[in-house]
């Protein structure tokens, strides 16, 4: 029997780290064959080109999709990226001729891919739809638009599935599979303490502060001002030499380059602080996993979704700064702060010194499942019927409205 060709699209480092178990499961499935398409920040040296990480994981790259991100301060930079990404990707999809296209999450690169795939009548699967983040990023609008375009939905939690059903999607299209990163964590597929000490030159006996702050896409012109209180807090904490502090660059959203520029401008103020374009999934999860060892403390700081969704699996406390992750489903290991130096310092110290909160974080229930997501996704991709039905979407709520289109 001919194997199904599954095109997997990835546009940035964080997304790829979550797709790793899906790619492994597709590769291992006897009826499936993956074709990996890389784009966005993977190809941008400003954000720590991650092609080497993908190759070192043993995956073949079948296509590279260049996008034009224009000037970081331009209001049309993201729109331009979406447009150029569609033009480039359409050519690659014509060459690959996939049976199904798989796209992750809620970023503009993925939005570009979903539009392209669905307009080319390629059955398109969307992972991590139905979530909510109402904090000023464009994520919600993009994510829900991707849901309405996509033909199959793989969600990380039941609440998300319920929202997708509430959007009128047919139930056979919606699959609650959990959070793919949990697959890796359950397999202990991350760096050891020794590897971390050697590669990052840190002393893991000290508390580790792992920091990433992205721009808020509806406020990208404020990105530099918004990160300064965070950097001031980290610089103040570094003065005591009591902590190991690791800063990684943001995503390539509008405003991302301004954040990188601000980090570089702080270089002279930074003592005992390591700055990296990207740690890669293996090292990043390894740092979080230090928290599982007796006597070690790690706190995840910033506004990355990983601070909300990945840290519960490690019992790791998180300081979530600003509005970017507002309303996202979370465990009890998160302290929210504003863009305020003293508030951020206080929250970080609570995560390291407050035994009650540390215990609560270690025991928090993970709302994103218990693993095996990759195999669940691969199984659905192998058996879903690929006929006209999958491309012809229906609105299941139509029976609830009257002839004029209003809810009755």
mmCIF file of C-alpha atoms in Angstrom:
data_model
loop_
_atom_site.group_PDB
_atom_site.id
_atom_site.type_symbol
_atom_site.label_atom_id
_atom_site.label_comp_id
_atom_site.label_asym_id
_atom_site.label_seq_id
_atom_site.Cartn_x
_atom_site.Cartn_y
_atom_site.Cartn_z
ATOM 1 C CA UNK A 1 0.000 0.000 0.000
ATOM 2 C CA UNK A 2 1.270 3.455 -0.908
ATOM 3 C CA UNK A 3 2.222 5.542 2.106
ATOM 4 C CA UNK A 4 0.377 8.776 2.776
ATOM 5 C CA UNK A 5 2.548 11.844 2.338
ATOM 6 C CA UNK A 6 2.228 14.160 5.362
ATOM 7 C CA UNK A 7 3.711 17.622 4.850
ATOM 8 C CA UNK A 8 4.669 19.115 8.226
ATOM 9 C CA UNK A 9 5.198 22.886 8.258
ATOM 10 C CA UNK A 10 7.330 24.633 10.904
ATOM 11 C CA UNK A 11 8.111 28.342 11.133
ATOM 12 C CA UNK A 12 9.998 28.840 14.408
ATOM 13 C CA UNK A 13 12.038 27.082 17.110
ATOM 14 C CA UNK A 14 9.321 26.723 19.772
ATOM 15 C CA UNK A 15 6.836 25.281 17.304
ATOM 16 C CA UNK A 16 9.389 22.777 15.996
ATOM 17 C CA UNK A 17 10.135 21.582 19.523
ATOM 18 C CA UNK A 18 6.459 20.743 19.924
ATOM 19 C CA UNK A 19 6.288 19.058 16.512
ATOM 20 C CA UNK A 20 9.272 16.797 17.220
ATOM 21 C CA UNK A 21 7.203 13.941 18.708
ATOM 22 C CA UNK A 22 4.685 14.264 15.870
ATOM 23 C CA UNK A 23 7.421 13.952 13.255
ATOM 24 C CA UNK A 24 8.878 10.952 15.112
ATOM 25 C CA UNK A 25 5.473 9.269 15.244
ATOM 26 C CA UNK A 26 4.793 9.907 11.549
ATOM 27 C CA UNK A 27 8.248 8.609 10.643
ATOM 28 C CA UNK A 28 7.677 5.446 12.684
ATOM 29 C CA UNK A 29 4.189 4.767 11.282
ATOM 30 C CA UNK A 30 4.180 2.089 8.564
ATOM 31 C CA UNK A 31 1.532 3.878 6.493
ATOM 32 C CA UNK A 32 2.908 7.425 6.646
ATOM 33 C CA UNK A 33 5.832 9.394 5.248
ATOM 34 C CA UNK A 34 6.714 12.926 6.343
ATOM 35 C CA UNK A 35 7.905 15.825 4.219
ATOM 36 C CA UNK A 36 9.301 18.580 6.437
ATOM 37 C CA UNK A 37 8.884 22.193 5.308
ATOM 38 C CA UNK A 38 10.846 24.838 7.240
ATOM 39 C CA UNK A 39 10.291 28.585 7.114
ATOM 40 C CA UNK A 40 10.350 31.813 9.119
ATOM 41 C CA UNK A 41 12.829 32.133 11.976
ATOM 42 C CA UNK A 42 14.441 28.794 11.120
ATOM 43 C CA UNK A 43 16.046 30.596 8.166
ATOM 44 C CA UNK A 44 16.787 33.910 9.897
ATOM 45 C CA UNK A 45 20.252 34.328 11.442
ATOM 46 C CA UNK A 46 18.932 37.145 13.686
ATOM 47 C CA UNK A 47 16.862 34.633 15.628
ATOM 48 C CA UNK A 48 19.415 31.837 15.881
ATOM 49 C CA UNK A 49 19.066 29.703 12.769
ATOM 50 C CA UNK A 50 17.758 26.346 13.950
ATOM 51 C CA UNK A 51 18.274 24.209 10.841
ATOM 52 C CA UNK A 52 21.241 22.502 12.510
ATOM 53 C CA UNK A 53 19.055 21.453 15.441
ATOM 54 C CA UNK A 54 16.513 19.888 13.084
ATOM 55 C CA UNK A 55 19.212 18.038 11.181
ATOM 56 C CA UNK A 56 20.910 16.844 14.374
ATOM 57 C CA UNK A 57 17.582 15.368 15.452
ATOM 58 C CA UNK A 58 17.800 13.144 12.375
ATOM 59 C CA UNK A 59 15.078 14.739 10.259
ATOM 60 C CA UNK A 60 15.394 15.450 6.554
ATOM 61 C CA UNK A 61 14.359 18.915 5.368
ATOM 62 C CA UNK A 62 12.426 18.655 2.128
ATOM 63 C CA UNK A 63 11.695 22.321 1.449
ATOM 64 C CA UNK A 64 12.714 25.772 2.681
ATOM 65 C CA UNK A 65 10.122 28.544 2.418
ATOM 66 C CA UNK A 66 11.576 32.031 2.496
ATOM 67 C CA UNK A 67 9.410 34.846 3.839
ATOM 68 C CA UNK A 68 10.056 38.582 3.649
ATOM 69 C CA UNK A 69 9.633 40.122 7.122
ATOM 70 C CA UNK A 70 10.490 43.702 6.017
ATOM 71 C CA UNK A 71 11.417 46.310 8.633
ATOM 72 C CA UNK A 72 10.750 45.387 12.272
ATOM 73 C CA UNK A 73 9.018 48.683 12.987
ATOM 74 C CA UNK A 74 6.735 48.582 9.958
ATOM 75 C CA UNK A 75 3.013 48.036 10.573
ATOM 76 C CA UNK A 76 2.743 45.932 7.415
ATOM 77 C CA UNK A 77 5.693 43.636 8.133
ATOM 78 C CA UNK A 78 3.587 40.677 9.285
ATOM 79 C CA UNK A 79 1.074 41.087 6.468
ATOM 80 C CA UNK A 80 3.955 41.166 4.002
ATOM 81 C CA UNK A 81 5.415 38.004 5.568
ATOM 82 C CA UNK A 82 2.091 36.177 5.253
ATOM 83 C CA UNK A 83 1.784 37.154 1.593
ATOM 84 C CA UNK A 84 5.315 36.229 0.584
ATOM 85 C CA UNK A 85 5.073 33.007 2.583
ATOM 86 C CA UNK A 86 1.956 31.967 0.669
ATOM 87 C CA UNK A 87 3.616 32.572 -2.689
ATOM 88 C CA UNK A 88 6.691 30.568 -1.768
ATOM 89 C CA UNK A 89 4.852 27.730 -0.022
ATOM 90 C CA UNK A 90 2.389 27.183 -2.870
ATOM 91 C CA UNK A 91 5.303 26.328 -5.173
ATOM 92 C CA UNK A 92 6.724 23.825 -2.659
ATOM 93 C CA UNK A 93 3.354 22.142 -2.118
ATOM 94 C CA UNK A 94 2.941 21.688 -5.872
ATOM 95 C CA UNK A 95 6.266 19.848 -5.868
ATOM 96 C CA UNK A 96 5.630 17.727 -2.759
ATOM 97 C CA UNK A 97 1.958 16.905 -3.547
ATOM 98 C CA UNK A 98 1.090 15.943 0.058
ATOM 99 C CA UNK A 99 -2.013 14.005 1.039
ATOM 100 C CA UNK A 100 -2.309 16.081 4.229
ATOM 101 C CA UNK A 101 -0.659 19.299 5.454
ATOM 102 C CA UNK A 102 0.002 19.631 9.208
ATOM 103 C CA UNK A 103 0.332 23.122 10.732
ATOM 104 C CA UNK A 104 0.871 24.113 14.364
ATOM 105 C CA UNK A 105 -0.620 26.762 16.660
ATOM 106 C CA UNK A 106 -1.324 30.427 16.075
ATOM 107 C CA UNK A 107 1.545 32.331 14.483
ATOM 108 C CA UNK A 108 1.547 34.291 11.249
ATOM 109 C CA UNK A 109 3.780 31.733 9.483
ATOM 110 C CA UNK A 110 1.281 28.983 10.271
ATOM 111 C CA UNK A 111 -1.620 31.203 9.239
ATOM 112 C CA UNK A 112 0.076 31.679 5.884
ATOM 113 C CA UNK A 113 0.472 27.907 5.542
ATOM 114 C CA UNK A 114 -3.145 27.104 6.420
ATOM 115 C CA UNK A 115 -4.466 29.636 3.913
ATOM 116 C CA UNK A 116 -2.197 28.213 1.232
ATOM 117 C CA UNK A 117 -3.029 24.570 1.920
ATOM 118 C CA UNK A 118 -6.772 24.983 2.133
ATOM 119 C CA UNK A 119 -6.936 27.184 -0.974
ATOM 120 C CA UNK A 120 -5.036 24.459 -2.838
ATOM 121 C CA UNK A 121 -7.618 21.851 -1.702
ATOM 122 C CA UNK A 122 -5.077 20.020 0.438
ATOM 123 C CA UNK A 123 -6.647 18.462 3.570
ATOM 124 C CA UNK A 124 -5.108 20.526 6.349
ATOM 125 C CA UNK A 125 -4.700 19.531 9.993
ATOM 126 C CA UNK A 126 -4.352 22.210 12.664
ATOM 127 C CA UNK A 127 -2.759 21.455 16.041
ATOM 128 C CA UNK A 128 -3.519 23.412 19.220
ATOM 129 C CA UNK A 129 -6.682 25.179 18.085
ATOM 130 C CA UNK A 130 -9.395 26.243 20.513
ATOM 131 C CA UNK A 131 -7.055 27.788 23.104
ATOM 132 C CA UNK A 132 -7.593 31.302 24.443
ATOM 133 C CA UNK A 133 -5.060 34.118 24.876
ATOM 134 C CA UNK A 134 -6.700 37.519 25.182
ATOM 135 C CA UNK A 135 -3.714 39.607 26.202
ATOM 136 C CA UNK A 136 -3.170 41.840 23.197
ATOM 137 C CA UNK A 137 -1.440 39.380 20.899
ATOM 138 C CA UNK A 138 -3.098 38.537 17.587
ATOM 139 C CA UNK A 139 -2.901 34.855 18.537
ATOM 140 C CA UNK A 140 -6.618 34.374 19.244
ATOM 141 C CA UNK A 141 -7.799 35.912 15.985
ATOM 142 C CA UNK A 142 -5.224 33.982 13.963
ATOM 143 C CA UNK A 143 -5.778 30.711 15.822
ATOM 144 C CA UNK A 144 -9.562 30.768 15.441
ATOM 145 C CA UNK A 145 -9.289 31.771 11.777
ATOM 146 C CA UNK A 146 -6.967 28.787 11.244
ATOM 147 C CA UNK A 147 -9.550 26.575 12.938
ATOM 148 C CA UNK A 148 -12.304 27.649 10.544
ATOM 149 C CA UNK A 149 -10.029 27.044 7.562
ATOM 150 C CA UNK A 150 -8.593 23.680 8.671
ATOM 151 C CA UNK A 151 -10.188 20.294 8.026
ATOM 152 C CA UNK A 152 -8.865 18.374 11.050
ATOM 153 C CA UNK A 153 -8.287 19.641 14.584
ATOM 154 C CA UNK A 154 -5.919 18.226 17.206
ATOM 155 C CA UNK A 155 -6.379 19.986 20.553
ATOM 156 C CA UNK A 156 -4.334 19.940 23.750
ATOM 157 C CA UNK A 157 -7.277 19.928 26.168
ATOM 158 C CA UNK A 158 -11.022 19.250 26.339
ATOM 159 C CA UNK A 159 -11.926 22.914 26.873
ATOM 160 C CA UNK A 160 -10.276 23.718 23.546
ATOM 161 C CA UNK A 161 -12.181 20.912 21.828
ATOM 162 C CA UNK A 162 -15.435 22.235 23.240
ATOM 163 C CA UNK A 163 -14.709 25.701 21.858
ATOM 164 C CA UNK A 164 -14.016 24.291 18.409
ATOM 165 C CA UNK A 165 -17.302 22.384 18.519
ATOM 166 C CA UNK A 166 -18.899 25.651 19.629
ATOM 167 C CA UNK A 167 -17.567 27.257 16.448
ATOM 168 C CA UNK A 168 -19.720 24.836 14.463
ATOM 169 C CA UNK A 169 -17.033 22.298 13.510
ATOM 170 C CA UNK A 170 -18.218 18.716 12.959
ATOM 171 C CA UNK A 171 -17.344 16.421 15.850
ATOM 172 C CA UNK A 172 -15.565 13.805 13.671
ATOM 173 C CA UNK A 173 -12.982 16.443 12.749
ATOM 174 C CA UNK A 174 -12.028 17.238 16.380
ATOM 175 C CA UNK A 175 -9.538 15.115 18.348
ATOM 176 C CA UNK A 176 -8.357 15.824 21.901
ATOM 177 C CA UNK A 177 -4.785 14.496 21.945
ATOM 178 C CA UNK A 178 -3.002 16.510 24.653
ATOM 179 C CA UNK A 179 0.165 18.591 24.441
ATOM 180 C CA UNK A 180 2.895 17.012 22.255
ATOM 181 C CA UNK A 181 5.753 18.340 24.395
ATOM 182 C CA UNK A 182 4.607 16.033 27.202
ATOM 183 C CA UNK A 183 5.686 13.078 25.010
ATOM 184 C CA UNK A 184 9.295 14.253 25.127
ATOM 185 C CA UNK A 185 9.219 15.064 28.806
ATOM 186 C CA UNK A 186 7.803 11.642 29.650
ATOM 187 C CA UNK A 187 10.673 10.015 27.747
ATOM 188 C CA UNK A 188 13.293 12.108 29.626
ATOM 189 C CA UNK A 189 14.374 13.359 26.205
ATOM 190 C CA UNK A 190 16.342 16.382 27.375
ATOM 191 C CA UNK A 191 19.817 17.447 28.441
ATOM 192 C CA UNK A 192 21.330 16.223 31.714
ATOM 193 C CA UNK A 193 22.599 18.576 34.419
ATOM 194 C CA UNK A 194 26.169 17.780 33.380
ATOM 195 C CA UNK A 195 25.467 18.646 29.735
ATOM 196 C CA UNK A 196 23.813 21.905 30.780
ATOM 197 C CA UNK A 197 26.753 22.889 32.989
ATOM 198 C CA UNK A 198 29.200 22.182 30.179
ATOM 199 C CA UNK A 199 27.286 23.795 27.312
ATOM 200 C CA UNK A 200 25.954 26.838 29.176
ATOM 201 C CA UNK A 201 28.854 27.223 31.626
ATOM 202 C CA UNK A 202 26.611 27.531 34.673
ATOM 203 C CA UNK A 203 26.576 26.131 38.194
ATOM 204 C CA UNK A 204 23.294 24.228 38.559
ATOM 205 C CA UNK A 205 23.644 24.247 42.349
ATOM 206 C CA UNK A 206 22.528 27.889 42.143
ATOM 207 C CA UNK A 207 18.899 28.784 41.351
ATOM 208 C CA UNK A 208 18.457 29.156 37.586
ATOM 209 C CA UNK A 209 16.358 31.916 36.023
ATOM 210 C CA UNK A 210 15.335 31.096 32.435
ATOM 211 C CA UNK A 211 14.026 34.193 30.660
ATOM 212 C CA UNK A 212 12.274 34.782 27.316
ATOM 213 C CA UNK A 213 10.050 37.751 26.521
ATOM 214 C CA UNK A 214 8.297 38.186 23.188
ATOM 215 C CA UNK A 215 6.609 41.249 21.758
ATOM 216 C CA UNK A 216 2.858 41.728 22.152
ATOM 217 C CA UNK A 217 1.805 41.924 18.518
ATOM 218 C CA UNK A 218 -0.863 44.606 18.935
ATOM 219 C CA UNK A 219 1.695 46.698 20.849
ATOM 220 C CA UNK A 220 4.875 45.851 18.917
ATOM 221 C CA UNK A 221 5.951 49.508 18.962
ATOM 222 C CA UNK A 222 6.196 49.221 22.785
ATOM 223 C CA UNK A 223 8.278 46.041 22.798
ATOM 224 C CA UNK A 224 11.531 47.767 23.762
ATOM 225 C CA UNK A 225 9.927 49.679 26.641
ATOM 226 C CA UNK A 226 8.101 46.559 27.842
ATOM 227 C CA UNK A 227 11.239 44.444 28.177
ATOM 228 C CA UNK A 228 13.321 47.076 30.000
ATOM 229 C CA UNK A 229 11.753 46.484 33.465
ATOM 230 C CA UNK A 230 12.439 42.752 33.028
ATOM 231 C CA UNK A 231 16.072 43.343 32.075
ATOM 232 C CA UNK A 232 16.469 45.829 34.942
ATOM 233 C CA UNK A 233 15.151 43.163 37.336
ATOM 234 C CA UNK A 234 17.515 40.500 35.974
ATOM 235 C CA UNK A 235 20.506 42.852 36.148
ATOM 236 C CA UNK A 236 19.655 43.722 39.756
ATOM 237 C CA UNK A 237 19.393 40.031 40.686
ATOM 238 C CA UNK A 238 22.688 39.259 38.966
ATOM 239 C CA UNK A 239 24.593 41.683 41.217
ATOM 240 C CA UNK A 240 24.525 39.217 44.121
ATOM 241 C CA UNK A 241 25.986 36.367 42.034
ATOM 242 C CA UNK A 242 23.466 34.086 43.788
ATOM 243 C CA UNK A 243 21.640 33.112 40.611
ATOM 244 C CA UNK A 244 22.397 31.688 37.176
ATOM 245 C CA UNK A 245 20.484 33.756 34.624
ATOM 246 C CA UNK A 246 19.837 32.668 31.033
ATOM 247 C CA UNK A 247 18.250 34.960 28.441
ATOM 248 C CA UNK A 248 17.040 33.689 25.066
ATOM 249 C CA UNK A 249 15.933 35.786 22.105
ATOM 250 C CA UNK A 250 12.247 36.292 21.263
ATOM 251 C CA UNK A 251 10.327 35.019 18.245
ATOM 252 C CA UNK A 252 10.500 36.861 14.934
ATOM 253 C CA UNK A 253 7.216 38.717 15.475
ATOM 254 C CA UNK A 254 6.950 42.417 14.705
ATOM 255 C CA UNK A 255 8.891 44.064 17.532
ATOM 256 C CA UNK A 256 11.177 41.068 18.029
ATOM 257 C CA UNK A 257 14.242 42.754 16.580
ATOM 258 C CA UNK A 258 13.666 45.764 18.856
ATOM 259 C CA UNK A 259 13.761 43.404 21.832
ATOM 260 C CA UNK A 260 17.014 41.858 20.604
ATOM 261 C CA UNK A 261 18.506 45.315 20.123
ATOM 262 C CA UNK A 262 17.500 46.272 23.670
ATOM 263 C CA UNK A 263 19.042 43.088 25.092
ATOM 264 C CA UNK A 264 22.288 43.857 23.256
ATOM 265 C CA UNK A 265 22.263 47.436 24.550
ATOM 266 C CA UNK A 266 22.035 46.058 28.109
ATOM 267 C CA UNK A 267 25.134 43.919 27.600
ATOM 268 C CA UNK A 268 27.395 46.260 29.609
ATOM 269 C CA UNK A 269 25.001 46.114 32.575
ATOM 270 C CA UNK A 270 24.787 42.341 32.537
ATOM 271 C CA UNK A 271 26.954 40.454 35.012
ATOM 272 C CA UNK A 272 26.783 36.673 35.236
ATOM 273 C CA UNK A 273 24.037 36.553 32.597
ATOM 274 C CA UNK A 274 24.190 34.278 29.557
ATOM 275 C CA UNK A 275 22.440 35.452 26.372
ATOM 276 C CA UNK A 276 21.558 32.963 23.612
ATOM 277 C CA UNK A 277 19.604 33.342 20.355
ATOM 278 C CA UNK A 278 18.099 29.907 21.038
ATOM 279 C CA UNK A 279 18.781 27.031 23.421
ATOM 280 C CA UNK A 280 17.017 24.445 21.302
ATOM 281 C CA UNK A 281 14.419 22.034 22.608
ATOM 282 C CA UNK A 282 16.926 19.576 24.125
ATOM 283 C CA UNK A 283 18.738 22.153 26.266
ATOM 284 C CA UNK A 284 15.639 24.210 27.044
ATOM 285 C CA UNK A 285 13.733 21.258 28.477
ATOM 286 C CA UNK A 286 16.895 20.132 30.219
ATOM 287 C CA UNK A 287 17.093 23.422 32.114
ATOM 288 C CA UNK A 288 13.435 23.144 33.163
ATOM 289 C CA UNK A 289 14.040 19.542 34.236
ATOM 290 C CA UNK A 290 16.694 20.642 36.730
ATOM 291 C CA UNK A 291 13.753 21.606 38.897
ATOM 292 C CA UNK A 292 12.900 17.920 39.333
ATOM 293 C CA UNK A 293 16.150 17.235 41.200
ATOM 294 C CA UNK A 294 16.291 17.570 44.970
ATOM 295 C CA UNK A 295 17.745 20.890 46.089
ATOM 296 C CA UNK A 296 17.688 22.529 42.641
ATOM 297 C CA UNK A 297 15.519 25.497 41.748
ATOM 298 C CA UNK A 298 14.497 26.804 38.337
ATOM 299 C CA UNK A 299 12.076 29.599 37.547
ATOM 300 C CA UNK A 300 10.767 30.311 34.053
ATOM 301 C CA UNK A 301 10.332 34.061 33.499
ATOM 302 C CA UNK A 302 8.853 36.165 30.677
ATOM 303 C CA UNK A 303 5.755 35.797 28.543
ATOM 304 C CA UNK A 304 6.350 32.673 26.466
ATOM 305 C CA UNK A 305 3.571 30.109 26.175
ATOM 306 C CA UNK A 306 6.117 27.488 27.277
ATOM 307 C CA UNK A 307 6.059 29.112 30.718
ATOM 308 C CA UNK A 308 2.373 28.243 30.888
ATOM 309 C CA UNK A 309 2.102 24.953 29.005
ATOM 310 C CA UNK A 310 5.421 23.127 29.478
ATOM 311 C CA UNK A 311 6.454 24.050 33.009
ATOM 312 C CA UNK A 312 3.688 22.084 34.823
ATOM 313 C CA UNK A 313 5.245 18.836 33.572
ATOM 314 C CA UNK A 314 8.435 19.788 35.437
ATOM 315 C CA UNK A 315 6.707 21.238 38.502
ATOM 316 C CA UNK A 316 8.560 24.426 37.614
ATOM 317 C CA UNK A 317 7.303 27.821 38.880
ATOM 318 C CA UNK A 318 6.705 30.580 36.329
ATOM 319 C CA UNK A 319 6.666 34.372 36.446
ATOM 320 C CA UNK A 320 4.391 35.513 33.619
ATOM 321 C CA UNK A 321 4.992 39.158 32.699
ATOM 322 C CA UNK A 322 2.408 41.402 31.044
ATOM 323 C CA UNK A 323 -0.691 40.541 29.067
ATOM 324 C CA UNK A 324 0.518 38.219 26.299
ATOM 325 C CA UNK A 325 -0.729 34.990 27.933
ATOM 326 C CA UNK A 326 -3.884 36.431 29.500
ATOM 327 C CA UNK A 327 -6.736 33.874 29.853
ATOM 328 C CA UNK A 328 -4.622 30.910 28.703
ATOM 329 C CA UNK A 329 -5.402 27.666 30.531
ATOM 330 C CA UNK A 330 -2.751 27.141 33.217
ATOM 331 C CA UNK A 331 -1.712 25.220 36.314
ATOM 332 C CA UNK A 332 -1.164 26.638 39.811
ATOM 333 C CA UNK A 333 2.546 27.269 39.234
ATOM 334 C CA UNK A 334 2.184 30.743 37.673
ATOM 335 C CA UNK A 335 2.626 34.198 39.232
ATOM 336 C CA UNK A 336 1.420 37.063 37.020
ATOM 337 C CA UNK A 337 3.118 40.471 37.113
ATOM 338 C CA UNK A 338 2.999 43.766 35.262
ATOM 339 C CA UNK A 339 5.981 45.396 33.516
ATOM 340 C CA UNK A 340 7.452 46.508 36.840
ATOM 341 C CA UNK A 341 11.021 45.874 38.002
ATOM 342 C CA UNK A 342 10.303 45.482 41.726
ATOM 343 C CA UNK A 343 7.205 43.352 41.136
ATOM 344 C CA UNK A 344 9.182 41.025 38.864
ATOM 345 C CA UNK A 345 12.036 40.701 41.391
ATOM 346 C CA UNK A 346 9.565 39.900 44.174
ATOM 347 C CA UNK A 347 7.829 37.242 42.060
ATOM 348 C CA UNK A 348 11.121 35.582 41.048
ATOM 349 C CA UNK A 349 12.277 35.426 44.683
ATOM 350 C CA UNK A 350 8.929 33.888 45.676
ATOM 351 C CA UNK A 351 9.452 31.142 43.094
ATOM 352 C CA UNK A 352 12.879 30.393 44.563
ATOM 353 C CA UNK A 353 12.371 31.031 48.286
ATOM 354 C CA UNK A 354 8.670 30.553 49.105
ATOM 355 C CA UNK A 355 8.441 26.884 50.129
ATOM 356 C CA UNK A 356 4.635 26.932 50.040
ATOM 357 C CA UNK A 357 4.531 28.151 46.452
ATOM 358 C CA UNK A 358 7.370 25.820 45.440
ATOM 359 C CA UNK A 359 5.410 22.865 46.806
ATOM 360 C CA UNK A 360 2.232 24.033 45.054
ATOM 361 C CA UNK A 361 4.162 24.295 41.776
ATOM 362 C CA UNK A 362 5.631 20.813 42.117
ATOM 363 C CA UNK A 363 2.186 19.341 42.773
ATOM 364 C CA UNK A 364 0.222 21.350 40.220
ATOM 365 C CA UNK A 365 -2.086 19.367 37.968
ATOM 366 C CA UNK A 366 -1.014 19.530 34.344
ATOM 367 C CA UNK A 367 -4.075 20.606 32.323
ATOM 368 C CA UNK A 368 -2.443 19.554 29.041
ATOM 369 C CA UNK A 369 -2.552 15.771 29.247
ATOM 370 C CA UNK A 370 -0.112 13.004 30.026
ATOM 371 C CA UNK A 371 1.648 12.313 26.717
ATOM 372 C CA UNK A 372 1.415 9.982 23.709
ATOM 373 C CA UNK A 373 0.058 12.851 21.588
ATOM 374 C CA UNK A 374 2.352 12.150 18.629
ATOM 375 C CA UNK A 375 1.098 8.582 18.197
ATOM 376 C CA UNK A 376 -2.525 9.687 18.568
ATOM 377 C CA UNK A 377 -2.074 12.291 15.832
ATOM 378 C CA UNK A 378 -0.254 9.880 13.517
ATOM 379 C CA UNK A 379 -3.014 7.302 13.993
ATOM 380 C CA UNK A 380 -5.727 9.765 12.930
ATOM 381 C CA UNK A 381 -3.663 10.956 9.958
ATOM 382 C CA UNK A 382 -3.279 7.345 8.791
ATOM 383 C CA UNK A 383 -6.943 6.377 8.945
ATOM 384 C CA UNK A 384 -8.989 9.510 8.206
ATOM 385 C CA UNK A 385 -10.867 9.168 4.921
ATOM 386 C CA UNK A 386 -9.481 11.485 2.263
ATOM 387 C CA UNK A 387 -12.413 12.197 -0.016
ATOM 388 C CA UNK A 388 -14.604 15.151 -0.945
ATOM 389 C CA UNK A 389 -16.227 15.028 2.501
ATOM 390 C CA UNK A 390 -13.079 16.177 4.288
ATOM 391 C CA UNK A 391 -12.798 19.266 2.063
ATOM 392 C CA UNK A 392 -16.498 20.169 2.201
ATOM 393 C CA UNK A 393 -16.945 21.695 5.621
ATOM 394 C CA UNK A 394 -20.326 22.090 7.292
ATOM 395 C CA UNK A 395 -21.545 24.527 9.934
ATOM 396 C CA UNK A 396 -23.177 22.335 12.592
ATOM 397 C CA UNK A 397 -24.850 25.293 14.349
ATOM 398 C CA UNK A 398 -27.104 26.043 11.373
ATOM 399 C CA UNK A 399 -30.037 24.221 12.971
ATOM 400 C CA UNK A 400 -29.959 26.654 15.904
ATOM 401 C CA UNK A 401 -30.664 29.784 13.843
ATOM 402 C CA UNK A 402 -33.808 31.054 12.197
ATOM 403 C CA UNK A 403 -34.304 31.916 8.518
ATOM 404 C CA UNK A 404 -32.788 35.367 9.051
ATOM 405 C CA UNK A 405 -29.574 33.913 10.523
ATOM 406 C CA UNK A 406 -30.231 34.812 14.173
ATOM 407 C CA UNK A 407 -29.978 32.363 17.078
ATOM 408 C CA UNK A 408 -33.425 31.245 18.090
#
